[in-house]
Tab-separated table of C-alpha atoms in Angstrom:
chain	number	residue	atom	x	y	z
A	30	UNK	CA	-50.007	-71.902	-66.529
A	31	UNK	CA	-49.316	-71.511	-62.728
A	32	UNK	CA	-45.645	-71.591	-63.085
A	33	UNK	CA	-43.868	-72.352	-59.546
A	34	UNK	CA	-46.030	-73.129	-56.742
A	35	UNK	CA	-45.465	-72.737	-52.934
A	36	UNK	CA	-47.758	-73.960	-49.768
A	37	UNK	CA	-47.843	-72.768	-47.656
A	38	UNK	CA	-47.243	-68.983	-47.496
A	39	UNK	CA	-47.177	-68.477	-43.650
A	40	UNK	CA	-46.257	-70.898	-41.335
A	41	UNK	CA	-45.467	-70.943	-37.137
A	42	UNK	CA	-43.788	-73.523	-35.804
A	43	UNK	CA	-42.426	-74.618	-32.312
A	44	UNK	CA	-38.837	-75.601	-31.548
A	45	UNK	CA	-38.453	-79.256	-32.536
A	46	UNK	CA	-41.550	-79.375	-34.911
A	47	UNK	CA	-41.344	-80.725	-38.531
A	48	UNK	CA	-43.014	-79.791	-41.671
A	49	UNK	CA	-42.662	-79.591	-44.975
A	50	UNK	CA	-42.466	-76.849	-47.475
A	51	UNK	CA	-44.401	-77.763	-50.871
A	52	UNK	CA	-43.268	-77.029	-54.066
A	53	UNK	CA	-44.434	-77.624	-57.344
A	54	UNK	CA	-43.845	-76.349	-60.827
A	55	UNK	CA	-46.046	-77.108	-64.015
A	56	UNK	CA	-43.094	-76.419	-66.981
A	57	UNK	CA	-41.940	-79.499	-66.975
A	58	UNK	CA	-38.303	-78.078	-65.346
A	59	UNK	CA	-35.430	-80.049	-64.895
A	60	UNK	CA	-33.842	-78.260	-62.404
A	61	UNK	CA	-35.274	-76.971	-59.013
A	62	UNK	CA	-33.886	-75.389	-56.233
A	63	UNK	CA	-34.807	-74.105	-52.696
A	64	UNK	CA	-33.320	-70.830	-51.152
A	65	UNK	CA	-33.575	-69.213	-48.058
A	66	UNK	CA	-33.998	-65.610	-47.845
A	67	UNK	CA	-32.335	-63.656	-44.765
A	68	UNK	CA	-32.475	-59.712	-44.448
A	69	UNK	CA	-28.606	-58.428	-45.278
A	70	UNK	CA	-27.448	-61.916	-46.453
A	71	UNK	CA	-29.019	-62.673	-49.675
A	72	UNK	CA	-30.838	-65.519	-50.945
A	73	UNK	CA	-28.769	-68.931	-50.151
A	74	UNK	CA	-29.525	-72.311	-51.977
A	75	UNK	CA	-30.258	-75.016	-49.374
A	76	UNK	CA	-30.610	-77.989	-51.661
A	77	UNK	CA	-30.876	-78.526	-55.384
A	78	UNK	CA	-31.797	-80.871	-58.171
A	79	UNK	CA	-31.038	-81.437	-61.439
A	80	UNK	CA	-33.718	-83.969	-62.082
A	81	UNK	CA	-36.367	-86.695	-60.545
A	82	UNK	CA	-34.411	-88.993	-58.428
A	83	UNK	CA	-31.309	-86.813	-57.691
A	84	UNK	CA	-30.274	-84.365	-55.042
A	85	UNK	CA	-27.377	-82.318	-54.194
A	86	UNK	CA	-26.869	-79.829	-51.064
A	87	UNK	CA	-26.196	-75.959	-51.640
A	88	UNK	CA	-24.565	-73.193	-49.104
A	89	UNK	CA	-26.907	-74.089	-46.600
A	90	UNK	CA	-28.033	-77.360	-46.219
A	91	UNK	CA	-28.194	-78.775	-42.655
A	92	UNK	CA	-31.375	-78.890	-41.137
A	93	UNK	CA	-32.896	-79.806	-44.414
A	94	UNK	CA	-33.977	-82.739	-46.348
A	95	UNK	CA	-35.338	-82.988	-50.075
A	96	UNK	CA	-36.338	-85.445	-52.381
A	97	UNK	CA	-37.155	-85.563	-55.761
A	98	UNK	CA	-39.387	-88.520	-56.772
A	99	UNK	CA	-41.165	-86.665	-59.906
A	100	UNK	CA	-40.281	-83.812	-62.583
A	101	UNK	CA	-42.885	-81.651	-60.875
A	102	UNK	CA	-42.531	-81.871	-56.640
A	103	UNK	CA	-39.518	-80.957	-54.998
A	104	UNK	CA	-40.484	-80.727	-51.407
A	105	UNK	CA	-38.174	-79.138	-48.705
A	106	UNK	CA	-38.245	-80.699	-45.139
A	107	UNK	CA	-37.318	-79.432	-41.942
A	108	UNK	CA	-36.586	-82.313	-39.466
A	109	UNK	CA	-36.412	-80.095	-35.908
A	110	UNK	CA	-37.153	-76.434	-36.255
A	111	UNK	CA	-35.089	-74.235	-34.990
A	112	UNK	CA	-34.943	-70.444	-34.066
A	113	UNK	CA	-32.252	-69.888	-37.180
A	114	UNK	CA	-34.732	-71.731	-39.658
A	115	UNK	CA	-37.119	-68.505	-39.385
A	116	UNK	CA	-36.641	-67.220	-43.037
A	117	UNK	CA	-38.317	-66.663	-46.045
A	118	UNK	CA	-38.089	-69.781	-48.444
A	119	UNK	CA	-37.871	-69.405	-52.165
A	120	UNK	CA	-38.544	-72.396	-54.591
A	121	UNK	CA	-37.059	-71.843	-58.199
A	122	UNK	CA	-37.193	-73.940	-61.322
A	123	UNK	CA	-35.123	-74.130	-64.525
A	124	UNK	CA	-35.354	-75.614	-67.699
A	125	UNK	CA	-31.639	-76.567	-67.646
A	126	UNK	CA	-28.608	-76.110	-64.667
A	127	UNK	CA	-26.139	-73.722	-65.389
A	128	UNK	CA	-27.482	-72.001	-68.377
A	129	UNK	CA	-31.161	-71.240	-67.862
A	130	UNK	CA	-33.202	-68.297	-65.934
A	131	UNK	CA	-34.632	-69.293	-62.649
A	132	UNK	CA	-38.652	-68.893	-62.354
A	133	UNK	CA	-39.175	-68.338	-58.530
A	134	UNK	CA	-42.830	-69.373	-56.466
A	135	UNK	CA	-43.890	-66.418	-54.520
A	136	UNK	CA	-41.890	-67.338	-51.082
A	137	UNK	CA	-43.101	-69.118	-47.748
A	138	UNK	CA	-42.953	-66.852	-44.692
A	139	UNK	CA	-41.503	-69.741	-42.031
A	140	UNK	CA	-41.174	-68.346	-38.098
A	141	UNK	CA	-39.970	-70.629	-35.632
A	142	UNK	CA	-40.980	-69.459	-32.179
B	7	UNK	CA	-19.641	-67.356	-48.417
B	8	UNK	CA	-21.584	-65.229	-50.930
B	9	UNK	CA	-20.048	-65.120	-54.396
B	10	UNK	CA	-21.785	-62.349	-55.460
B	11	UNK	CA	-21.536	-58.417	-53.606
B	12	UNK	CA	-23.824	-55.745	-55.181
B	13	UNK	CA	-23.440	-52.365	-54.235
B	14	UNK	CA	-24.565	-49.736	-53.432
B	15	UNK	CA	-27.047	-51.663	-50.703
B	16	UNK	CA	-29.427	-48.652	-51.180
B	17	UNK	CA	-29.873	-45.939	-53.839
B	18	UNK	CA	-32.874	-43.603	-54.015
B	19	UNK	CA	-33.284	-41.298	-56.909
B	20	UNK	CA	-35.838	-39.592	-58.892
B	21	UNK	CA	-38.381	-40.093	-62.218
B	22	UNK	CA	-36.728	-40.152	-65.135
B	23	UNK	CA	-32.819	-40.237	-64.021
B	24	UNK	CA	-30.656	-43.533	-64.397
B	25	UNK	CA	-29.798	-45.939	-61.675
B	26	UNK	CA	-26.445	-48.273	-61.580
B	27	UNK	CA	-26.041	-51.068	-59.669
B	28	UNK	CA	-22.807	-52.976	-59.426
B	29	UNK	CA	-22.225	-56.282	-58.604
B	30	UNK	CA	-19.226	-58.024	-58.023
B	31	UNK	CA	-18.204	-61.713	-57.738
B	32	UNK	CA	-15.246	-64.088	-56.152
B	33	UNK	CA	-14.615	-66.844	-58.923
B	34	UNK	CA	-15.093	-67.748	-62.396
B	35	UNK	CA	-18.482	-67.899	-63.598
B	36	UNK	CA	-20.469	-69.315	-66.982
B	37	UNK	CA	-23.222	-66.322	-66.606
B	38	UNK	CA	-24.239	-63.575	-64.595
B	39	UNK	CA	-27.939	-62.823	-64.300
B	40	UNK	CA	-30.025	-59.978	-62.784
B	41	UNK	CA	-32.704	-60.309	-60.893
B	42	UNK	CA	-35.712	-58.302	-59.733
B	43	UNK	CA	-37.819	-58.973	-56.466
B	44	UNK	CA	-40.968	-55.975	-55.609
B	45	UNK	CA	-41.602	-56.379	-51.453
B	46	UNK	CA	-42.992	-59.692	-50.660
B	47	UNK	CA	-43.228	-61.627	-53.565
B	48	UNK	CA	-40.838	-63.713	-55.353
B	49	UNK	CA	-37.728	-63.083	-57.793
B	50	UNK	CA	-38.221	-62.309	-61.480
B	51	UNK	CA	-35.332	-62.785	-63.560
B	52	UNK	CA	-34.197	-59.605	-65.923
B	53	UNK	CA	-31.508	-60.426	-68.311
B	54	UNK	CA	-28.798	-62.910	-68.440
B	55	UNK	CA	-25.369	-62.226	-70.161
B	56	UNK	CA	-22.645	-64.482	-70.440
B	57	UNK	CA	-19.118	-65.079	-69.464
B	58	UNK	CA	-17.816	-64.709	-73.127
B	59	UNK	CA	-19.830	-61.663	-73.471
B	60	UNK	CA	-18.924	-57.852	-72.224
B	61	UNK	CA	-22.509	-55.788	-72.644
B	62	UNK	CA	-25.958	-56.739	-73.458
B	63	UNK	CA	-29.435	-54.723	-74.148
B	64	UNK	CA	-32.996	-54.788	-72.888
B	65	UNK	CA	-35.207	-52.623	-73.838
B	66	UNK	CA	-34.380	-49.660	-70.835
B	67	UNK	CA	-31.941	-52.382	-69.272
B	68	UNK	CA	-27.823	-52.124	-69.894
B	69	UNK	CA	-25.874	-55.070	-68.589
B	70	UNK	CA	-21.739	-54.875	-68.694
B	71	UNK	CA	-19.582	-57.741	-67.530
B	72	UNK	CA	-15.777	-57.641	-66.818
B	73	UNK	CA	-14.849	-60.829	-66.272
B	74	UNK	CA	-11.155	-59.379	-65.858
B	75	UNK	CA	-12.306	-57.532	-62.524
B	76	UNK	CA	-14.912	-60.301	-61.701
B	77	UNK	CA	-17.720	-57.436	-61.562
B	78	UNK	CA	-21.128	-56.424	-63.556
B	79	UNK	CA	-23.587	-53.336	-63.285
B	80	UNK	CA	-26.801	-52.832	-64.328
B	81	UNK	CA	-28.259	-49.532	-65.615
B	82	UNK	CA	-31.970	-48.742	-66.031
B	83	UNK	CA	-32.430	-45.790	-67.931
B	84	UNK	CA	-35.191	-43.270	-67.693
B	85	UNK	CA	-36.489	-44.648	-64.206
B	86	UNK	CA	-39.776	-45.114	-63.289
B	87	UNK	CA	-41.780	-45.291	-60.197
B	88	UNK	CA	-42.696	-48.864	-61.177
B	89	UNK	CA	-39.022	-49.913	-61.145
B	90	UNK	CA	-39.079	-49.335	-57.135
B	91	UNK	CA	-37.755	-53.336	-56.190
B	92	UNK	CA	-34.843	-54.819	-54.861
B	93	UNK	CA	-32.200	-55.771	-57.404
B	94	UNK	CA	-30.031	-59.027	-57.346
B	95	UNK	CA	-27.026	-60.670	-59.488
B	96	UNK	CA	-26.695	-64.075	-59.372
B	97	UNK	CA	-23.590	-66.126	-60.673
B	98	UNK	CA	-23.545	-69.953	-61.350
B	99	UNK	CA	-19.790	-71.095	-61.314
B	100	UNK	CA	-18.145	-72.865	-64.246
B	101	UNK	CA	-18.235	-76.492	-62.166
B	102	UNK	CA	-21.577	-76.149	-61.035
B	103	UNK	CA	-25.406	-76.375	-61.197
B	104	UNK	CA	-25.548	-73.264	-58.317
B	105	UNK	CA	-26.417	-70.258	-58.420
B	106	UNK	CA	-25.337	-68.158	-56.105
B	107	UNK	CA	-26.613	-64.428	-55.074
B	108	UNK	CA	-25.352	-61.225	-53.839
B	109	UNK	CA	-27.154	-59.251	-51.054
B	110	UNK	CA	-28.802	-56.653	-53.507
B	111	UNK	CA	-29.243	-53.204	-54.414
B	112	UNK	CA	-32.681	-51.462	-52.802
B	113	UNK	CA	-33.644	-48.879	-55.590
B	114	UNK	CA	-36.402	-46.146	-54.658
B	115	UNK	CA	-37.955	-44.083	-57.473
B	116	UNK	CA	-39.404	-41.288	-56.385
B	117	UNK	CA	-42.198	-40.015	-58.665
């Protein structure tokens, strides 16, 4: 049971590159979320979703894009990287919304040079 | 802005003694969870207590919730080394599927 999975862990980009952060879960979640993860501010949800097919933005969501086509992927893509986008990114599932723990990947390390 | 505040941001103590964390939050919630995150990896979730509930048990974990003065702490009792991590609350609001965390509490146990 791999639980929530993130690729990749380390990643440089250039100004105005895209890419896209993987995430999959095997626990047949619901709910999955992305975070970002800035020293002194926290962890702050970008985008969420409560199920395949729909999408809602968080805190922090421009610069982002997601989409949710099956139970299991819930990729996070940035469309121009930018200086600010160098974070640590957190995927996290949930069996429900509101009511359930959150069962975070192990991060992706993201620096945008 | 952040709905959830923990303090204090750092607190270093020894083997064996208790640590408190408090953590407070900005509008009405359906639960309050804790969180646990060692240096580089990912979060692992502690112990979740909700809004219609004041104090709940873990085995060396102690959760109280005040939903009068919007605030929570968490005691672990009889520290360990092992227990070393950063420590987060996270709050999902009442109209919401988001959770939203504080800044955390950086515990140190010294052996």
């Amino acid at each position: 049971n791999a639980g929530v999975t993130q690729t990749p862990k380390f990643q440089v980009l250039k100004t105005g590159q895209s890419m896209t952060l993987q995430c999959a879960q095997d626990m047949n979640h619901e709910y999955m979320s992305w975070y970002r993860q800035d020293p002194g501010m926290g962890l702050r949800l970008i985008h969420y979703s409560v199920g395949a097919g729909i999408t809602d933005q968080g805190e922090v969501p421009n610069g982002y894009n997601v989409s949710r086509s099956t139970t299991e992927d819930f990729p996070l893509r940035l469309l121009s990287a930018a200086p600010s986008q160098t974070s640590v990114y957190f995927c996290a599932s949930s069996w429900t919304g509101s009511t359930g723990e959150l069962f975070f990947g192990e991060g992706s390390r993201l620096t945008v040079l | 802005s952040q709905q959830g505040e923990e303090d204090p941001q750092a607190l270093s103590i020894q083997e064996g003694e208790n640590a408190t964390m408090n953590c407070s939050y900005k509008t009405s919630i359906n639960n309050l969870q804790w969180y646990r995150q060692n240096s580089g990896r990912g979060l692992v979730h502690l112990i979740l207590i909700r809004s219609n509930e004041r104090e709940k048990h873990s085995g060396r974990l102690r959760v109280t919730l005040d939903t009068s003065k919007k605030s929570s702490s968490l005691l672990i009792t009889a520290s360990r080394a092992a227990d070393t991590a950063s420590y987060f609350c996270a709050t999902d609001l009442t109209h919401g599927n988001q959770f939203y965390f504080g800044t955390g509490t950086s515990l140190t146990v010294i052996p």
